[in-house]
Amino acid sequence: MNKRSIAILASNILVCSALYAQTALKGKVLDQDGKPIPGVSVTIRGGAGTQTGIDGGFSLTYTGGGVLNVTAVGYKSKQIQLSNQTNLNVTLESSAENLDEVVVTALGITREKKSLGYAMQEVKAKELTDAGQYSLTGALAGKVAGVQVNQFGGAIGSSARISIRGNTSLQANQQPLIVVDGIPITNDSQRSGDNTYSGVDYGSGLNDINPDDIESINVLKGGAAALYGMRAGTGVIMITTKSGKRAENGVQISYDGNFSIDRAANLPKYQNLYGQGSRGDEYSFKKFGGNLSYQDYVTQNSFSYVDGTGNIGVNDNIDESWGPRMDIGLLIPQFNSPVVNGVRQATAWNSHKNNVREFFQTGFSQNHNISLLSKSDRSSTRASISYRNQTGTVPNTDQKKYTAQLNNEYKVSDKVSYDIMSNFTRTESNNLVTQGYDAANPMNGLIWFGRQVDMQDLKKNWDQKDAQGKYTYYNWNSAYHMNPFYTMHESLNAMKMNRVFGKTSLYYQPFDFLKFEGRVGLDYYNTHMFETTYFNFDNKNGKFDEIKNSNSDFNADFIANFNKQFGDLSLTGILGANYRDYQYETNTLGAKGLNVLGVYTISNKIGDAYTFMDHSKGRSNSVYGQANLGWKDQLYLDLTARNDWSSTLKKSFFYPSASLSWIPTASFEGLKSDYLNFWKMRFNLVKVGNATRPYQNGNYYYAQTDAYNNLAQMYKSMVYAIEGLEPEAITSYEIGTELGLFKDRLHLDVTYYQKVNKKQLLPVTTSNVVGFSSIFLNAGEIRSKGIEVQLRGDILKREDGLNWTTTVNFSKDRNKVVELYPELGLKDYRQGWTWGISNMASVGRPWGSLVGPGYDRVEDGPMKGAIKVGSNGLVSTPIDGQVIGNAVPDFLASMRNDFTFKDFRFGFMLDFRKGGDIWSQTMSHGYATGIAEITAADGIRERAILAGRDVMKNERFAMSDGKGGWVANTIETTAQDWYENGGIAEMYVFDGSFLKLREAYISYNLPKHLYSKIKGIKRANISVTGTNLALLWVHKSNTMRLDPEGGGVSSDSRGVGFEQASVPNSRSIGLKLGFTF
């Protein structure tokens, strides 16, 4: 080679080296306060990528120019043009408009929100804790479009039912999957009882999480949940806990205290004109009193107390309030009248209009939370402990909860790191309320309570005993009811629960674009419940039940993450596998009678003890993957796939999804203006599943409680399981759009979706001749469609610091049962029932139909539609099996307003529900017993009444014309006869619409000069909070003004549409204190 050739080659090498020289870039990512942000994704378009460390620092190499993309959860993304920089600090702005931020998606993966092809809504920490909510489920209510939260009564520790995009499953448990930091946890309610008429609610798993430990909650609907396969059918709630990533270097300690008083709110509307007894009204006196004075008539015919049994006194066993008038100075012997020479004296017959309210006490709650944050160059830690102590509004009820939480991240090297999350909760209660129609439920007695009864007297003497030390069972009625204070002290439901859940993840990143994660997680709890009854009318020899439950759910995942730019194309993807092992065990031991009352041991039992033991377990294996292809940050295609193998089912099941999102304002710059600055369109199609519990795909034998000739007995399940069962198959699609308007001041997100749920898992009744009572199989189809709207507006953003932000959520869901099991002619499937009313799924009707005895109406002719009455003027025998309502709301809406001005913050939320019918036990008994306000309204006890004129004025009534036809009713009756004419469930169904002031708060950051002399305090804050503040409006059909969120006995779908003597929800007013050291 000559010298010229060598020179040319050398010059080419130098030119190429210059062209392809690698530039090393180092820098930090900071927030607007100059604090480092760890975990930020830093990528070069078409090149390398990395994440910031604990100190916010990053380093990578690039060639020539390029565009640097910087994205982080909760911040606006940023793009920076590079030109051979070697050092670069990047400042990110907090993302208020949620258009350009990064959010947590399935499996805990962070994604830019603009790249998602499905609806996503996030609830941040402050929204959960601003108003001082102790219950996480309560804190979620009204904050996410398409999510309905029903709290089942106001008793301490009660469960809640959460539904996402309506109800499309016939399984009882339709609760969404709960995932904490990537690990699924159990949200089952802990209960005892039959879930139909009565039981004890010990709470649900979601409320074991301390709201102060939560960073954010993301609700995954439809395609967003696809990566969870056969567990995604009812949606997923993703919870991200707080960590130490964003702490300052060093150690920081915070204390938050919350103190509140709780009062029973929204008690039923009672009448206060007539007391205990029968036929004591003016009309009856005029008709039957003869020459007696009203005073003599009522004591001889309506009410006079002797011993409360009805054997000697006048109607003193009657527990209804159809007795004498209370505001005219009558003197009548009563349960608490003095006894002179063995004769009970007459005392003033007065209304105690607040007697039911006087049963409830002022509850008090306190919550203390201490957290410690620590950060160094390689690690970050957040640890917290909390203590909560609540006394309920129902006397002698309480709950204590202790939690401890730890989050730790550590960077072993540039390529290896790990993180740990662990949470421990202990819950203790000495007594919780029995629910439903049960002698141990005080609310059951209060819906019969005489309006003249002095509650303070009952409270003072509930533990009265005779000379032998035995209870006298002092009460206003000795035939049917116990003193409610006695009930709450001698019918006890105690519980203790320990729960631990957590995960450990190990990360290895061999290249900037490739990262591996190995993750193991466990959720375990054990619960001990001890229910005792000393004596009541249902259990005259006492009883006890001891119940022990335990549950474990182990998950292991291996995930490979890929993230790389190829010019204008970006590719992110994951490939992973999951192993799950879960088991549940329950053991019950009890006695239905005791030799010695109050001694709750098996050796003290009368007759045989009863036992129940159940142990179920299952396993599953899964593989899954996701690929997201982006082009020029404006067009994104997302594909996912998951295959599940389950021990509870004998096949494998494949769940794919596809979504597409396009940002026209990025494609066509001319679309942008002062009015429109962001526009995204999206579409997705997904198939997910809903699996069944173990042991449903085979036929098993179970152990009998009693032995026969010392030999264990076994019995065969009466449910025949068909081999080849599959999970429910839910296919859905959604289309949506997102708009950013007026320079990001207004943000609109609209979604339309359709779902088809096929292969429902349900038992179909068969003839016992075949040896089984039902067959468990895949059958049925439900279709639904709906719309969701999220609107957020920065109404005010002033330079003086006054800001006003409004968030509005709206959702509407409609469904229809298309088929059940036509092969056997099945057209109706009953999910829940009580008092002859069923929550029914019927072909051709919406899910949630309430079916039961309804009015017999004229079918044709001039009186068509009129309600038939008999010769006594009362409604005719009801027609059973009628659709008398539907429990599904027409739509849900909420509006949250937040104001800030310098160091002040103020906010409130309104929650609105339209529709959703409810059958009410309180209304049913309130009418029949004469305690409801409507039973004495407009003077109807002072005269004869006519249906349609004096009662039910919006209806027409028809009587027989004696010729086979019907004419307008003219037959009068009495108020007592009208309302005691029970058995017509339709009369007690009301429209569950409401408008509530759900929560409010006002917060103030104290100026530093107030605490500057106290060493160590860096921040101090004080807040006044309130929850469930006011029931502003209810539908006129809700005549007793009951809280429509009262709920039934069961917190799953079997309780939907029923109100069963529920404990009133509590109104809470609190004070919060916060300090940072």
Short mmCIF file of C-alpha atoms in Angstrom, two decimals, residues 347-747:
data_model
loop_
_atom_site.label_atom_id
_atom_site.label_comp_id
_atom_site.label_asym_id
_atom_site.label_seq_id
_atom_site.Cartn_x
_atom_site.Cartn_y
_atom_site.Cartn_z
CA THR A 347 -98.19 8.40 84.53
CA ALA A 348 -98.07 11.08 81.89
CA TRP A 349 -98.41 9.66 78.38
CA ASN A 350 -95.93 11.74 76.42
CA SER A 351 -93.96 11.41 73.25
CA HIS A 352 -90.22 10.79 73.54
CA LYS A 353 -89.59 12.00 70.01
CA ASN A 354 -85.83 11.52 70.23
CA ASN A 355 -85.91 8.11 71.91
CA VAL A 356 -84.30 6.27 68.97
CA ARG A 357 -81.59 8.93 68.64
CA GLU A 358 -80.94 8.64 72.38
CA PHE A 359 -80.00 4.99 71.91
CA PHE A 360 -76.96 6.03 69.90
CA GLN A 361 -73.94 7.54 71.53
CA THR A 362 -71.36 9.98 70.26
CA GLY A 363 -68.58 7.91 68.81
CA PHE A 364 -64.98 9.00 68.99
CA SER A 365 -62.13 8.09 66.69
CA GLN A 366 -58.46 8.83 66.89
CA ASN A 367 -55.74 7.92 64.45
CA HIS A 368 -52.02 8.47 64.96
CA ASN A 369 -49.51 7.92 62.17
CA ILE A 370 -45.74 8.30 62.43
CA SER A 371 -43.57 7.90 59.36
CA LEU A 372 -39.82 7.96 58.90
CA LEU A 373 -38.11 8.70 55.61
CA SER A 374 -34.45 8.10 55.01
CA LYS A 375 -32.39 8.48 51.85
CA SER A 376 -28.77 8.14 50.82
CA ASP A 377 -26.98 7.83 47.50
CA ARG A 378 -27.81 4.15 47.22
CA SER A 379 -30.93 3.56 49.28
CA SER A 380 -34.23 5.02 50.32
CA THR A 381 -36.56 3.89 53.08
CA ARG A 382 -39.99 4.78 54.34
CA ALA A 383 -41.31 3.19 57.51
CA SER A 384 -44.56 3.98 59.27
CA ILE A 385 -46.61 2.85 62.22
CA SER A 386 -50.18 3.79 62.99
CA TYR A 387 -52.72 3.31 65.74
CA ARG A 388 -56.45 3.79 65.30
CA ASN A 389 -59.02 3.56 68.07
CA GLN A 390 -62.73 3.88 67.35
CA THR A 391 -65.77 3.72 69.57
CA GLY A 392 -68.95 3.32 67.59
CA THR A 393 -72.20 5.22 67.61
CA VAL A 394 -73.86 1.97 68.70
CA PRO A 395 -73.19 1.47 72.45
CA ASN A 396 -70.44 -0.95 73.46
CA THR A 397 -68.94 -1.31 69.99
CA ASP A 398 -65.32 -0.58 69.23
CA GLN A 399 -62.37 -1.37 67.04
CA LYS A 400 -58.62 -0.90 67.32
CA LYS A 401 -56.26 -1.20 64.41
CA TYR A 402 -52.47 -1.27 64.46
CA THR A 403 -50.45 -1.08 61.25
CA ALA A 404 -46.78 -1.08 60.37
CA GLN A 405 -45.45 -0.55 56.87
CA LEU A 406 -41.96 -0.62 55.35
CA ASN A 407 -40.72 0.31 51.89
CA ASN A 408 -37.01 -0.02 51.16
CA GLU A 409 -35.06 0.31 47.93
CA TYR A 410 -31.35 -0.35 47.59
CA LYS A 411 -29.02 -0.03 44.62
CA VAL A 412 -26.41 -2.77 44.96
CA SER A 413 -24.55 -1.72 41.81
CA ASP A 414 -25.19 0.05 38.55
CA LYS A 415 -26.95 -3.06 37.29
CA VAL A 416 -28.42 -4.70 40.39
CA SER A 417 -31.01 -3.36 42.85
CA TYR A 418 -33.83 -4.60 45.01
CA ASP A 419 -36.87 -3.30 46.85
CA ILE A 420 -38.96 -4.59 49.74
CA MET A 421 -42.51 -3.72 50.75
CA SER A 422 -44.14 -5.20 53.85
CA ASN A 423 -47.32 -4.37 55.69
CA PHE A 424 -48.63 -5.70 59.00
CA THR A 425 -52.11 -5.07 60.38
CA ARG A 426 -53.72 -6.17 63.63
CA THR A 427 -57.41 -5.52 64.19
CA GLU A 428 -59.24 -6.01 67.48
CA SER A 429 -62.88 -5.53 68.41
CA ASN A 430 -64.59 -6.39 71.68
CA ASN A 431 -67.97 -6.13 70.00
CA LEU A 432 -69.42 -5.48 66.58
CA VAL A 433 -73.07 -5.17 65.60
CA THR A 434 -75.18 -8.10 64.42
CA GLN A 435 -77.07 -7.17 61.27
CA GLY A 436 -80.43 -7.99 59.76
CA TYR A 437 -83.53 -9.57 61.29
CA ASP A 438 -81.95 -11.01 64.41
CA ALA A 439 -82.72 -10.63 68.11
CA ALA A 440 -79.07 -9.66 68.59
CA ASN A 441 -79.44 -6.64 66.28
CA PRO A 442 -80.64 -3.63 68.29
CA MET A 443 -81.82 -1.95 65.09
CA ASN A 444 -84.33 -4.75 64.65
CA GLY A 445 -85.96 -3.77 67.95
CA LEU A 446 -85.86 -0.07 67.16
CA ILE A 447 -88.05 -0.45 64.06
CA TRP A 448 -90.83 -1.62 66.45
CA PHE A 449 -90.03 0.81 69.21
CA GLY A 450 -92.98 2.46 71.03
CA ARG A 451 -92.93 6.20 70.45
CA GLN A 452 -93.66 6.91 74.13
CA VAL A 453 -90.78 4.78 75.48
CA ASP A 454 -88.22 6.58 77.61
CA MET A 455 -84.86 5.42 76.22
CA GLN A 456 -82.90 7.01 79.05
CA ASP A 457 -84.77 4.85 81.53
CA LEU A 458 -83.85 1.73 79.56
CA LYS A 459 -80.24 2.82 79.50
CA LYS A 460 -80.17 3.42 83.23
CA ASN A 461 -81.69 0.05 84.15
CA TRP A 462 -80.58 -2.41 81.46
CA ASP A 463 -78.48 -4.43 83.95
CA GLN A 464 -81.13 -4.54 86.68
CA LYS A 465 -81.02 -7.83 88.67
CA ASP A 466 -83.20 -9.47 91.29
CA ALA A 467 -82.28 -10.58 94.81
CA GLN A 468 -80.75 -13.80 93.43
CA GLY A 469 -78.50 -11.83 91.12
CA LYS A 470 -80.39 -12.76 87.97
CA TYR A 471 -81.30 -10.34 85.24
CA THR A 472 -84.85 -8.99 85.38
CA TYR A 473 -84.61 -8.18 81.66
CA TYR A 474 -85.97 -4.73 82.28
CA ASN A 475 -87.66 -3.52 79.12
CA TRP A 476 -90.68 -1.79 77.61
CA ASN A 477 -91.89 -5.06 76.04
CA SER A 478 -91.45 -8.52 77.52
CA ALA A 479 -93.02 -10.58 74.76
CA TYR A 480 -90.80 -10.01 71.75
CA HIS A 481 -87.88 -7.72 72.49
CA MET A 482 -84.90 -7.25 74.76
CA ASN A 483 -83.68 -3.97 76.14
CA PRO A 484 -81.37 -2.70 73.36
CA PHE A 485 -78.65 -1.77 75.86
CA TYR A 486 -78.81 -5.27 77.33
CA THR A 487 -78.50 -6.67 73.82
CA MET A 488 -75.36 -4.67 73.14
CA HIS A 489 -73.73 -5.88 76.39
CA GLU A 490 -74.83 -9.51 76.41
CA SER A 491 -74.86 -10.45 72.72
CA LEU A 492 -71.24 -9.91 71.77
CA ASN A 493 -69.27 -10.37 68.56
CA ALA A 494 -65.56 -10.13 69.30
CA MET A 495 -62.77 -10.54 66.79
CA LYS A 496 -59.01 -10.46 66.41
CA MET A 497 -57.21 -10.50 63.10
CA ASN A 498 -53.56 -10.52 62.10
CA ARG A 499 -52.61 -9.79 58.52
CA VAL A 500 -49.31 -9.47 56.71
CA PHE A 501 -48.72 -8.83 53.05
CA GLY A 502 -45.70 -7.73 51.11
CA LYS A 503 -43.26 -8.39 48.33
CA THR A 504 -39.58 -8.52 47.48
CA SER A 505 -38.26 -7.65 44.02
CA LEU A 506 -34.77 -8.14 42.62
CA TYR A 507 -33.77 -6.20 39.50
CA TYR A 508 -30.96 -6.80 37.03
CA GLN A 509 -30.34 -4.40 34.15
CA PRO A 510 -27.57 -5.74 31.87
CA PHE A 511 -28.24 -3.09 29.21
CA ASP A 512 -29.87 0.33 29.16
CA PHE A 513 -32.81 -1.08 27.18
CA LEU A 514 -33.29 -4.38 29.02
CA LYS A 515 -34.26 -5.04 32.62
CA PHE A 516 -35.18 -8.24 34.46
CA GLU A 517 -37.29 -8.45 37.60
CA GLY A 518 -37.90 -11.37 39.93
CA ARG A 519 -40.76 -10.74 42.38
CA VAL A 520 -42.34 -12.79 45.16
CA GLY A 521 -45.30 -11.67 47.24
CA LEU A 522 -47.49 -13.06 50.01
CA ASP A 523 -50.80 -12.07 51.53
CA TYR A 524 -51.72 -13.94 54.71
CA TYR A 525 -54.30 -13.37 57.41
CA ASN A 526 -55.86 -15.26 60.31
CA THR A 527 -59.05 -14.21 62.02
CA HIS A 528 -60.54 -15.35 65.32
CA MET A 529 -64.21 -14.51 65.89
CA PHE A 530 -66.07 -15.29 69.11
CA GLU A 531 -69.84 -14.72 69.16
CA THR A 532 -71.75 -15.10 72.43
CA THR A 533 -75.37 -14.67 73.50
CA TYR A 534 -76.37 -14.75 77.16
CA PHE A 535 -80.14 -14.92 76.62
CA ASN A 536 -82.61 -13.54 74.10
CA PHE A 537 -85.91 -14.62 72.56
CA ASP A 538 -84.14 -16.50 69.78
CA ASN A 539 -81.71 -18.25 72.14
CA LYS A 540 -83.29 -18.71 75.56
CA ASN A 541 -80.54 -21.06 76.69
CA GLY A 542 -77.77 -18.90 75.34
CA LYS A 543 -75.26 -19.90 72.67
CA PHE A 544 -71.79 -19.29 71.35
CA ASP A 545 -69.81 -19.70 68.12
CA GLU A 546 -66.05 -19.72 67.77
CA ILE A 547 -64.84 -19.21 64.20
CA LYS A 548 -61.25 -19.29 62.99
CA ASN A 549 -60.37 -18.40 59.41
CA SER A 550 -57.02 -18.26 57.67
CA ASN A 551 -56.08 -17.37 54.13
CA SER A 552 -52.81 -17.27 52.21
CA ASP A 553 -52.10 -16.13 48.67
CA PHE A 554 -48.57 -16.52 47.31
CA ASN A 555 -47.47 -15.05 43.98
CA ALA A 556 -44.14 -15.26 42.16
CA ASP A 557 -43.41 -13.36 38.93
CA PHE A 558 -40.46 -13.20 36.57
CA ILE A 559 -40.61 -10.24 34.19
CA ALA A 560 -38.34 -9.04 31.40
CA ASN A 561 -38.77 -5.37 30.41
CA PHE A 562 -37.62 -3.98 27.06
CA ASN A 563 -37.55 -0.28 26.14
CA LYS A 564 -35.77 1.07 23.08
CA GLN A 565 -36.07 3.76 20.42
CA PHE A 566 -35.51 3.01 16.72
CA GLY A 567 -35.54 6.41 15.08
CA ASP A 568 -39.13 7.60 15.09
CA LEU A 569 -40.29 4.25 16.44
CA SER A 570 -40.38 3.33 20.12
CA LEU A 571 -40.81 -0.19 21.38
CA THR A 572 -41.58 -1.12 24.96
CA GLY A 573 -42.50 -4.59 25.99
CA ILE A 574 -42.64 -7.13 28.76
CA LEU A 575 -42.52 -10.89 28.87
CA GLY A 576 -43.35 -12.61 32.14
CA ALA A 577 -44.59 -15.63 34.01
CA ASN A 578 -46.62 -15.98 37.22
CA TYR A 579 -46.99 -18.81 39.73
CA ARG A 580 -49.78 -18.60 42.30
CA ASP A 581 -50.57 -20.82 45.29
CA TYR A 582 -53.56 -19.98 47.47
CA GLN A 583 -55.52 -21.66 50.23
CA TYR A 584 -58.32 -20.91 52.64
CA GLU A 585 -59.31 -22.66 55.88
CA THR A 586 -62.21 -22.18 58.24
CA ASN A 587 -63.11 -23.94 61.49
CA THR A 588 -66.26 -23.40 63.53
CA LEU A 589 -67.11 -24.78 66.96
CA GLY A 590 -70.27 -23.88 68.81
CA ALA A 591 -73.16 -24.76 71.08
CA LYS A 592 -76.84 -23.84 70.68
CA GLY A 593 -77.61 -24.13 74.38
CA LEU A 594 -75.72 -23.72 77.67
CA ASN A 595 -76.29 -25.34 81.07
CA VAL A 596 -75.07 -22.23 82.85
CA LEU A 597 -75.81 -18.95 81.14
CA GLY A 598 -72.72 -16.87 80.48
CA VAL A 599 -70.21 -19.74 80.52
CA TYR A 600 -69.06 -20.10 76.93
CA THR A 601 -67.25 -23.44 76.85
CA ILE A 602 -67.97 -26.72 75.10
CA SER A 603 -68.08 -28.54 78.45
CA ASN A 604 -71.06 -26.31 79.35
CA LYS A 605 -73.11 -27.17 76.26
CA ILE A 606 -76.62 -28.59 76.19
CA GLY A 607 -76.88 -31.43 73.70
CA ASP A 608 -74.38 -31.86 70.90
CA ALA A 609 -71.84 -29.31 69.87
CA TYR A 610 -71.75 -28.39 66.24
CA THR A 611 -68.62 -28.08 64.15
CA PHE A 612 -67.70 -27.13 60.65
CA MET A 613 -64.34 -27.42 58.93
CA ASP A 614 -63.41 -26.50 55.40
CA HIS A 615 -60.06 -26.33 53.68
CA SER A 616 -59.66 -25.36 50.05
CA LYS A 617 -56.58 -24.66 47.98
CA GLY A 618 -55.62 -24.01 44.40
CA ARG A 619 -52.75 -23.20 42.09
CA SER A 620 -52.30 -21.47 38.79
CA ASN A 621 -49.53 -20.86 36.29
CA SER A 622 -49.50 -18.08 33.74
CA VAL A 623 -47.39 -16.56 31.02
CA TYR A 624 -48.01 -13.10 29.67
CA GLY A 625 -46.58 -10.47 27.40
CA GLN A 626 -47.11 -6.95 26.22
CA ALA A 627 -45.73 -4.93 23.32
CA ASN A 628 -46.28 -1.22 22.76
CA LEU A 629 -45.17 0.32 19.49
CA GLY A 630 -45.08 4.09 19.25
CA TRP A 631 -44.46 6.34 16.27
CA LYS A 632 -43.30 9.94 16.66
CA ASP A 633 -45.03 10.24 20.06
CA GLN A 634 -48.40 10.43 18.32
CA LEU A 635 -49.53 6.94 17.34
CA TYR A 636 -49.41 3.92 19.65
CA LEU A 637 -50.36 0.28 19.19
CA ASP A 638 -50.56 -1.88 22.27
CA LEU A 639 -50.90 -5.69 22.24
CA THR A 640 -51.14 -7.98 25.29
CA ALA A 641 -51.60 -11.70 25.76
CA ARG A 642 -51.92 -13.96 28.76
CA ASN A 643 -52.42 -17.71 29.10
CA ASP A 644 -53.63 -19.18 32.40
CA TRP A 645 -53.55 -22.75 33.67
CA SER A 646 -55.59 -23.32 36.84
CA SER A 647 -55.96 -26.28 39.17
CA THR A 648 -59.62 -25.38 39.65
CA LEU A 649 -60.29 -25.89 35.95
CA LYS A 650 -58.96 -28.46 33.52
CA LYS A 651 -58.14 -26.36 30.50
CA SER A 652 -55.80 -23.53 29.71
CA PHE A 653 -57.28 -20.19 28.78
CA PHE A 654 -55.96 -17.46 26.51
CA TYR A 655 -56.72 -13.76 27.02
CA PRO A 656 -55.63 -11.26 24.35
CA SER A 657 -56.14 -7.52 24.02
CA ALA A 658 -55.34 -4.82 21.49
CA SER A 659 -55.54 -1.07 21.78
CA LEU A 660 -54.75 1.88 19.57
CA SER A 661 -54.32 5.52 20.47
CA TRP A 662 -53.69 8.48 18.22
CA ILE A 663 -52.92 12.09 19.10
CA PRO A 664 -54.12 14.26 16.17
CA THR A 665 -52.71 17.42 17.71
CA ALA A 666 -49.24 15.85 17.49
CA SER A 667 -49.81 14.77 13.90
CA PHE A 668 -51.24 18.07 12.71
CA GLU A 669 -49.79 21.09 14.47
CA GLY A 670 -52.41 23.26 12.80
CA LEU A 671 -55.09 21.75 15.03
CA LYS A 672 -53.59 23.38 18.07
CA SER A 673 -54.94 26.75 19.12
CA ASP A 674 -55.64 28.79 22.21
CA TYR A 675 -58.77 26.65 22.61
CA LEU A 676 -57.45 23.20 21.77
CA ASN A 677 -53.98 22.11 22.88
CA PHE A 678 -54.38 18.34 23.15
CA TRP A 679 -56.60 15.76 21.49
CA LYS A 680 -56.32 11.99 21.76
CA MET A 681 -58.50 9.25 20.32
CA ARG A 682 -58.35 5.66 21.54
CA PHE A 683 -59.85 2.23 20.96
CA ASN A 684 -59.35 -1.15 22.59
CA LEU A 685 -60.68 -4.68 22.36
CA VAL A 686 -60.09 -7.21 25.12
CA LYS A 687 -61.03 -10.63 26.39
CA VAL A 688 -60.66 -11.40 30.11
CA GLY A 689 -62.04 -14.00 32.50
CA ASN A 690 -63.65 -14.52 35.87
CA ALA A 691 -62.62 -17.80 37.50
CA THR A 692 -64.48 -19.89 40.04
CA ARG A 693 -63.46 -21.06 43.50
CA PRO A 694 -61.77 -24.45 44.03
CA TYR A 695 -63.59 -27.81 43.91
CA GLN A 696 -66.25 -26.79 41.41
CA ASN A 697 -65.09 -29.07 38.61
CA GLY A 698 -65.52 -32.37 40.44
CA ASN A 699 -67.93 -34.19 42.75
CA TYR A 700 -66.76 -34.49 46.35
CA TYR A 701 -67.74 -35.93 49.71
CA TYR A 702 -67.75 -33.89 52.91
CA ALA A 703 -67.46 -34.86 56.56
CA GLN A 704 -70.68 -34.89 58.58
CA THR A 705 -70.74 -33.09 61.93
CA ASP A 706 -72.08 -36.07 63.89
CA ALA A 707 -70.69 -39.61 64.00
CA TYR A 708 -72.77 -42.80 63.63
CA ASN A 709 -71.77 -45.73 65.90
CA ASN A 710 -68.43 -43.97 66.39
CA LEU A 711 -67.88 -43.98 62.63
CA ALA A 712 -67.37 -40.77 60.73
CA GLN A 713 -70.16 -40.00 58.29
CA MET A 714 -69.62 -38.48 54.87
CA TYR A 715 -72.16 -36.81 52.67
CA LYS A 716 -72.11 -36.12 48.99
CA SER A 717 -72.42 -32.63 47.61
CA MET A 718 -75.85 -32.07 46.13
CA VAL A 719 -74.29 -29.90 43.41
CA TYR A 720 -73.14 -31.88 40.38
CA ALA A 721 -70.10 -30.37 38.70
CA ILE A 722 -69.57 -30.92 35.01
CA GLU A 723 -66.04 -31.54 33.85
CA GLY A 724 -64.63 -28.98 31.47
CA LEU A 725 -65.84 -25.90 33.33
CA GLU A 726 -64.34 -22.67 32.08
CA PRO A 727 -63.98 -19.22 33.60
CA GLU A 728 -66.56 -16.67 32.63
CA ALA A 729 -65.52 -15.08 29.32
CA ILE A 730 -65.85 -11.30 29.19
CA THR A 731 -65.27 -9.61 25.85
CA SER A 732 -65.40 -5.84 25.71
CA TYR A 733 -64.46 -2.92 23.57
CA GLU A 734 -64.27 0.76 24.29
CA ILE A 735 -63.72 3.94 22.35
CA GLY A 736 -62.78 7.21 23.91
CA THR A 737 -61.35 10.63 23.46
CA GLU A 738 -59.37 13.05 25.61
CA LEU A 739 -59.28 16.80 25.11
CA GLY A 740 -57.07 19.47 26.65
CA LEU A 741 -58.68 22.86 26.21
CA PHE A 742 -57.94 26.50 26.94
CA LYS A 743 -54.20 26.11 27.56
CA ASP A 744 -54.64 23.03 29.70
CA ARG A 745 -57.23 24.71 31.91
CA LEU A 746 -59.99 22.25 31.00
CA HIS A 747 -59.60 18.50 30.45
#
